[in-house]
């Protein structure tokens, strides 16, 4: 295990190391350009343009500007380290407000926020020094006194400099908070491959616009915070450093002080300088990290065996390596006939299609895992969060203390025999084994495991914030958040019921613990019912339906690449597969794709799922993960059409089930 972990780390350093170094190098090289623009704009003087430009260029060669550039380079290095440590190829989507609060107060996020606040203060200090004038120093001589007794020179606190420092810390913390909330650590892989320079040039105008607007909001929020709490740091700094507060100047924690346009402009410009340097480092890291990587299909030397595409796909490498491998598989299946021949080739000696077997097995495994996950999510949504029949339904007969009798068992057995399984058809059940939750877990409850509920996509459609209630009848007909025991009997429970124990098999010693367990279950249910009626509790515990759906498809990019790579290879095998290695797995591939097609169609037919993708406006922060399910649906249908178009009527000879043949016929006739 240690040797395998060491090889994985070495592979990660080999693939990602030079990308990180190149991103940091370019971020540092672009820093003097950003600094020069800041120095020019900070001395903006439209009435004396010649003096403004000459002073700005003279300041660029001063020692304090050069020192600030060196200090900013260290800041960029620290920010880049945090970008590398916190990146993710699968976004983390909190399904409730409580989960989001838990992410904010997580120790790693607290460290991230504190470090960014300190780095923001350093950037603000550099901006104050380069701005000069009244912002340059923290301690300045006090205003000249009127009387001779007070003529002794004393140092006073420069509140403008303090305002700059605190605004930098506030902007750094706000950046860290938005970094978490907006999933800025998510690395979206581009659909269309472009050169790195073109990607950066295309994003640069959007980056400048985004930073200008965001800095405006940050300065506004900081001014409000400083108006209410600015007196606290001002008094603490002046007391600690033994500095006086000049009473002849207007304090900045008042409306008169905050209405200073010069102060607002320079604070906004400082925010733009901070954000644009940090966003450039973040953008360059995303561009370099998501660049395609070429994995050899067959090793040239024995040392390259662990770096081959089939080996990486069938191992457990870091997720970014797995994503890059699947991306490379998609590209080679579309644009590289030579590498496709390596996939279809046979091993020597032996004549076994090891490459194709490894690649197809991993792709089918990914698609089967997604199918099982969707089945579990649909079953949980159909059950509407109803757990198994609680132990409170079991009663002990007073005549026979050792026997346990279940109420209305005959009615429940009739219901279970008559009621169909609404979650999935027999076709899907025969193809895949559905996932099951633990018998004792309260699936769908706000007090259950958030990871289980979020990953299974359980939705609280009864939440007060989901939809709008038009009439009391709608409220009475709506599904319940938690189901009582009587409701479970009327609707039937799909989980296993408690076994009936006879009087001969159960003595009074066994009944006593069961009675205590029943009492505890009843109390737990009463507490849940009590808390479910409290609006404030439900505000934090209720799960957002859209977020739950997005969490189910959070890693769908892998499955999209698996679909595209597998379908392109199958389509190319019609003319390029000389040994017929693909034909042996064609029935399994078609069964997997058609089963997944049925499951995805059922998912989009659920009442709480939107069938149309939301309109995403152009923004610097990528939100494509919110529409991955729509991209998956389109890729799945395209993959099936790609195969049926190439093979045509030859697919009638493939051994598939009757229902799958009907589906294939619809694709062959272009009716799907």
Coordinates of C-alpha atoms in Angstrom, one line a residue, residues 82-412:
X82 CA -3.8 27.5 -1.1
X83 CA -5.2 27.2 -4.6
X84 CA -3.3 24.0 -5.1
X85 CA -4.2 22.6 -1.7
X86 CA -7.9 23.4 -2.0
X87 CA -8.7 22.5 -5.6
X88 CA -11.3 19.9 -6.4
X89 CA -12.5 18.3 -9.7
X90 CA -15.9 17.3 -8.0
X91 CA -17.6 20.3 -6.5
X92 CA -18.8 20.1 -2.9
X93 CA -22.5 21.1 -2.8
X94 CA -24.1 21.7 0.6
X95 CA -27.7 20.4 0.6
X96 CA -28.8 22.6 3.5
X97 CA -28.0 25.8 5.2
X98 CA -26.7 23.9 8.2
X99 CA -24.2 22.0 5.9
X100 CA -23.0 25.4 4.5
X101 CA -22.5 26.8 8.0
X102 CA -20.6 23.6 8.8
X103 CA -18.3 24.2 5.8
X104 CA -17.7 27.8 6.8
X105 CA -16.6 26.9 10.4
X106 CA -14.6 23.9 9.3
X107 CA -11.0 24.2 10.7
X108 CA -9.5 24.1 7.2
X109 CA -11.8 26.9 6.0
X110 CA -11.0 28.9 9.1
X111 CA -7.3 28.7 8.3
X112 CA -8.0 29.6 4.7
X113 CA -10.0 32.7 5.8
X114 CA -7.4 33.8 8.4
X115 CA -4.5 33.5 5.9
X116 CA -6.4 35.4 3.2
X117 CA -7.3 38.1 5.6
X118 CA -3.6 38.5 6.6
X119 CA -2.5 38.5 2.9
X120 CA -5.2 41.1 2.2
X121 CA -3.8 43.3 4.9
X122 CA -0.3 43.0 3.4
X123 CA -1.7 43.9 -0.1
X124 CA -3.5 46.9 1.4
X125 CA -0.4 48.1 3.2
X126 CA 1.5 47.9 -0.2
X127 CA -1.3 49.9 -1.8
X128 CA -1.3 52.5 0.9
X129 CA 2.5 52.9 0.6
X130 CA 2.4 53.3 -3.2
X131 CA -0.6 55.7 -3.0
X132 CA 1.4 58.0 -0.7
X133 CA -0.1 61.2 0.6
X134 CA -2.4 60.8 3.6
X135 CA -2.5 57.0 3.3
X136 CA 1.3 56.3 3.5
X137 CA 2.0 56.0 7.2
X138 CA 0.1 54.7 10.3
X139 CA 1.6 57.3 12.7
X140 CA 1.8 60.9 11.6
X141 CA 2.5 64.2 13.5
X142 CA -0.5 65.7 15.1
X143 CA -2.0 68.9 13.8
X144 CA -0.2 72.1 15.0
X145 CA -1.6 73.2 18.4
X146 CA -2.9 76.7 19.0
X147 CA -1.4 77.2 22.4
X148 CA 2.3 77.1 23.2
X149 CA 1.8 74.5 26.0
X150 CA 0.7 71.9 23.5
X151 CA 3.3 72.7 20.9
X152 CA 5.4 69.7 21.8
X153 CA 5.4 67.4 18.8
X154 CA 3.3 64.3 19.3
X155 CA 2.4 61.4 17.0
X156 CA -1.2 60.7 16.2
X157 CA -3.0 57.8 14.6
X158 CA -3.5 58.1 10.8
X159 CA -7.0 56.7 10.5
X160 CA -6.9 56.7 6.7
X161 CA -4.0 54.2 6.8
X162 CA -5.8 52.1 9.4
X163 CA -8.9 52.2 7.2
X164 CA -6.8 50.8 4.3
X165 CA -5.4 48.0 6.4
X166 CA -8.8 46.9 7.8
X167 CA -10.4 47.1 4.4
X168 CA -7.7 44.8 3.0
X169 CA -8.3 42.3 5.7
X170 CA -12.0 42.5 5.2
X171 CA -11.6 42.0 1.4
X172 CA -9.3 39.0 2.0
X173 CA -11.8 37.4 4.3
X174 CA -14.7 38.1 1.9
X175 CA -12.7 36.6 -1.0
X176 CA -12.1 33.5 1.0
X177 CA -15.8 33.3 1.9
X178 CA -16.9 33.6 -1.7
X179 CA -14.2 31.1 -2.7
X180 CA -16.1 28.6 -0.5
X181 CA -19.7 29.5 -1.3
X182 CA -19.2 29.8 -5.1
X183 CA -17.1 26.6 -5.3
X184 CA -14.2 28.6 -6.8
X185 CA -11.9 25.6 -6.0
X186 CA -13.8 23.6 -8.6
X187 CA -11.8 22.9 -11.8
X188 CA -14.1 22.9 -14.8
X189 CA -12.6 21.1 -17.8
X190 CA -13.2 22.9 -21.1
X191 CA -15.5 21.3 -23.6
X192 CA -13.6 22.8 -26.6
X193 CA -9.8 22.5 -26.4
X194 CA -8.0 25.8 -26.9
X195 CA -4.5 27.2 -26.4
X196 CA -3.8 28.5 -22.9
X197 CA -3.1 32.0 -24.2
X198 CA -6.5 32.1 -26.0
X199 CA -8.3 31.0 -22.9
X200 CA -6.6 33.6 -20.7
X201 CA -7.2 36.4 -23.3
X202 CA -10.9 35.5 -23.5
X203 CA -11.3 35.5 -19.8
X204 CA -9.3 38.7 -19.1
X205 CA -12.1 41.3 -19.9
X206 CA -14.5 39.4 -17.8
X207 CA -12.0 39.2 -15.0
X208 CA -11.5 43.0 -15.0
X209 CA -15.2 43.6 -15.0
X210 CA -15.8 41.1 -12.2
X211 CA -13.1 42.5 -10.0
X212 CA -14.3 46.1 -10.4
X213 CA -17.9 45.2 -9.5
X214 CA -16.9 42.9 -6.7
X215 CA -14.5 45.5 -5.2
X216 CA -17.4 48.0 -5.2
X217 CA -19.6 45.7 -3.2
X218 CA -16.7 44.9 -0.8
X219 CA -16.0 48.5 -0.1
X220 CA -19.7 49.2 0.5
X221 CA -20.0 46.4 3.0
X222 CA -16.8 47.4 4.7
X223 CA -18.0 51.0 5.1
X224 CA -21.1 49.8 6.8
X225 CA -19.1 47.5 9.1
X226 CA -16.6 50.3 9.9
X227 CA -19.4 52.7 10.7
X228 CA -20.7 50.4 13.4
X229 CA -17.5 48.7 14.7
X230 CA -14.7 51.0 13.5
X231 CA -14.3 52.6 16.9
X232 CA -13.1 49.3 18.4
X233 CA -9.9 48.7 16.4
X234 CA -9.1 52.4 16.3
X235 CA -9.1 52.7 20.1
X236 CA -7.2 49.4 20.5
X237 CA -4.4 50.4 18.0
X238 CA -4.0 53.9 19.5
X239 CA -3.8 52.5 23.0
X240 CA -1.4 49.7 22.1
X241 CA 0.9 51.9 20.1
X242 CA 0.5 54.9 22.4
X243 CA -0.8 57.1 19.6
X244 CA -3.2 60.0 20.1
X245 CA -6.4 60.4 18.1
X246 CA -6.4 63.9 16.6
X247 CA -9.7 65.5 17.6
X248 CA -9.3 68.2 14.9
X249 CA -9.9 65.7 12.1
X250 CA -13.2 64.1 11.3
X251 CA -13.3 60.5 12.4
X252 CA -14.0 58.0 9.6
X253 CA -16.6 56.0 11.6
X254 CA -19.1 58.7 11.0
X255 CA -21.3 59.6 8.0
X256 CA -19.2 62.8 7.4
X257 CA -15.9 60.8 7.4
X258 CA -17.2 58.0 5.2
X259 CA -18.6 60.4 2.5
X260 CA -15.0 61.2 1.5
X261 CA -14.9 60.5 -2.3
X262 CA -11.1 60.3 -2.3
X263 CA -11.1 57.7 0.4
X264 CA -13.8 55.7 -1.3
X265 CA -12.0 55.8 -4.7
X266 CA -8.6 54.7 -3.3
X267 CA -10.2 52.0 -1.1
X268 CA -12.1 50.7 -4.2
X269 CA -8.8 50.9 -6.3
X270 CA -7.0 49.0 -3.6
X271 CA -9.7 46.3 -3.7
X272 CA -9.4 46.0 -7.5
X273 CA -5.6 45.7 -7.2
X274 CA -6.0 42.9 -4.6
X275 CA -8.7 41.0 -6.4
X276 CA -7.2 41.2 -9.9
X277 CA -3.8 39.8 -8.8
X278 CA -5.5 37.0 -6.9
X279 CA -7.9 36.2 -9.6
X280 CA -5.1 36.1 -12.2
X281 CA -3.3 33.5 -10.1
X282 CA -6.5 31.5 -9.7
X283 CA -7.4 31.7 -13.4
X284 CA -3.9 30.7 -14.5
X285 CA -3.9 27.7 -12.2
X286 CA -7.3 26.6 -13.6
X287 CA -6.1 26.9 -17.2
X288 CA -2.9 25.0 -16.6
X289 CA -4.4 22.3 -14.3
X290 CA -7.2 21.4 -16.9
X291 CA -4.8 21.2 -19.8
X292 CA -4.9 17.9 -21.6
X293 CA -2.3 15.3 -20.8
X294 CA -1.2 12.5 -23.1
X295 CA -1.2 9.1 -21.4
X296 CA 0.4 6.2 -23.5
X297 CA -1.9 3.3 -24.3
X298 CA 1.0 0.8 -24.4
X299 CA 4.2 1.3 -22.5
X300 CA 7.4 1.8 -24.5
X301 CA 9.6 0.8 -21.5
X302 CA 8.8 -1.3 -18.5
X303 CA 9.1 1.7 -16.2
X304 CA 6.1 3.4 -17.9
X305 CA 3.6 0.6 -17.1
X306 CA 2.1 2.6 -14.2
X307 CA 1.6 5.6 -16.4
X308 CA -0.4 3.9 -19.2
X309 CA -4.0 4.8 -19.8
X310 CA -5.5 1.3 -19.0
X311 CA -3.5 1.0 -15.8
X312 CA -4.5 4.5 -14.5
X313 CA -8.2 4.0 -15.4
X314 CA -8.3 0.7 -13.4
X315 CA -6.4 2.0 -10.4
X316 CA -7.3 4.5 -7.8
X317 CA -5.2 7.6 -8.6
X318 CA -5.9 11.1 -7.4
X319 CA -9.2 12.4 -8.9
X320 CA -7.5 14.9 -11.1
X321 CA -5.4 12.2 -12.7
X322 CA -8.5 10.1 -13.3
X323 CA -10.2 13.1 -14.9
X324 CA -7.3 13.8 -17.2
X325 CA -7.1 10.1 -18.2
X326 CA -10.8 10.0 -19.1
X327 CA -10.4 13.3 -21.0
X328 CA -7.5 11.8 -22.9
X329 CA -9.6 8.7 -23.6
X330 CA -12.3 10.9 -25.1
X331 CA -9.8 12.8 -27.3
X332 CA -8.0 9.7 -28.6
X333 CA -11.3 7.9 -29.4
X334 CA -12.3 10.9 -31.6
X335 CA -9.2 12.2 -33.2
X336 CA -6.4 9.6 -33.0
X337 CA -6.7 6.5 -35.3
X338 CA -3.2 5.3 -34.4
X339 CA -4.0 5.3 -30.7
X340 CA -7.3 3.6 -31.3
X341 CA -5.4 0.8 -33.0
X342 CA -3.4 0.4 -29.9
X343 CA -6.7 0.0 -27.9
X344 CA -8.0 -2.7 -30.3
X345 CA -4.6 -4.5 -30.5
X346 CA -3.9 -8.0 -29.0
X347 CA -1.2 -8.8 -26.5
X348 CA 1.9 -10.7 -27.6
X349 CA 2.2 -13.5 -26.7
X350 CA -1.2 -14.7 -25.8
X351 CA -3.4 -12.7 -28.1
X352 CA -5.6 -11.1 -25.4
X353 CA -7.3 -7.7 -25.8
X354 CA -6.0 -6.4 -22.5
X355 CA -6.2 -2.7 -23.4
X356 CA -9.7 -2.8 -24.6
X357 CA -10.8 -5.0 -21.7
X358 CA -9.4 -2.7 -19.1
X359 CA -10.8 0.5 -20.7
X360 CA -14.2 -0.9 -21.4
X361 CA -14.5 -2.5 -17.9
X362 CA -13.7 0.8 -16.2
X363 CA -16.1 2.8 -18.4
X364 CA -18.9 0.3 -17.8
X365 CA -18.2 0.3 -14.1
X366 CA -18.5 4.1 -13.9
X367 CA -21.8 4.0 -15.8
X368 CA -23.2 1.2 -13.6
X369 CA -22.3 3.1 -10.5
X370 CA -24.2 6.1 -11.8
X371 CA -27.2 3.9 -12.6
X372 CA -27.3 2.4 -9.1
X373 CA -26.9 5.9 -7.6
X374 CA -29.9 7.2 -9.6
X375 CA -32.0 4.1 -8.7
X376 CA -31.3 4.7 -5.0
X377 CA -32.1 8.4 -5.4
X378 CA -35.4 7.7 -7.2
X379 CA -36.4 5.0 -4.7
X380 CA -35.7 7.5 -1.8
X381 CA -37.7 10.2 -3.6
X382 CA -40.6 7.9 -4.3
X383 CA -40.7 6.8 -0.6
X384 CA -40.6 10.5 0.3
X385 CA -38.3 10.0 3.2
X386 CA -40.4 7.3 4.9
X387 CA -38.2 5.1 7.1
X388 CA -39.1 1.6 8.0
X389 CA -42.0 0.9 10.3
X390 CA -41.1 2.1 13.7
X391 CA -40.9 -0.2 16.7
X392 CA -43.8 1.7 18.3
X393 CA -46.2 -0.4 16.1
X394 CA -45.3 -3.5 18.0
X395 CA -47.5 -4.2 20.9
X396 CA -47.2 -6.8 23.6
X397 CA -50.4 -8.7 24.3
X398 CA -51.4 -8.6 28.0
X399 CA -52.6 -12.2 27.9
X400 CA -49.4 -13.5 26.5
X401 CA -46.5 -11.4 27.6
X402 CA -44.0 -13.3 25.5
X403 CA -45.7 -12.8 22.2
X404 CA -45.4 -9.8 20.0
X405 CA -48.4 -8.9 17.8
X406 CA -48.4 -6.5 14.9
X407 CA -51.5 -4.5 14.1
X408 CA -53.1 -4.8 10.7
X409 CA -50.6 -7.2 9.4
X410 CA -53.1 -8.7 7.0
X411 CA -53.9 -5.3 5.5
X412 CA -50.2 -4.6 5.1

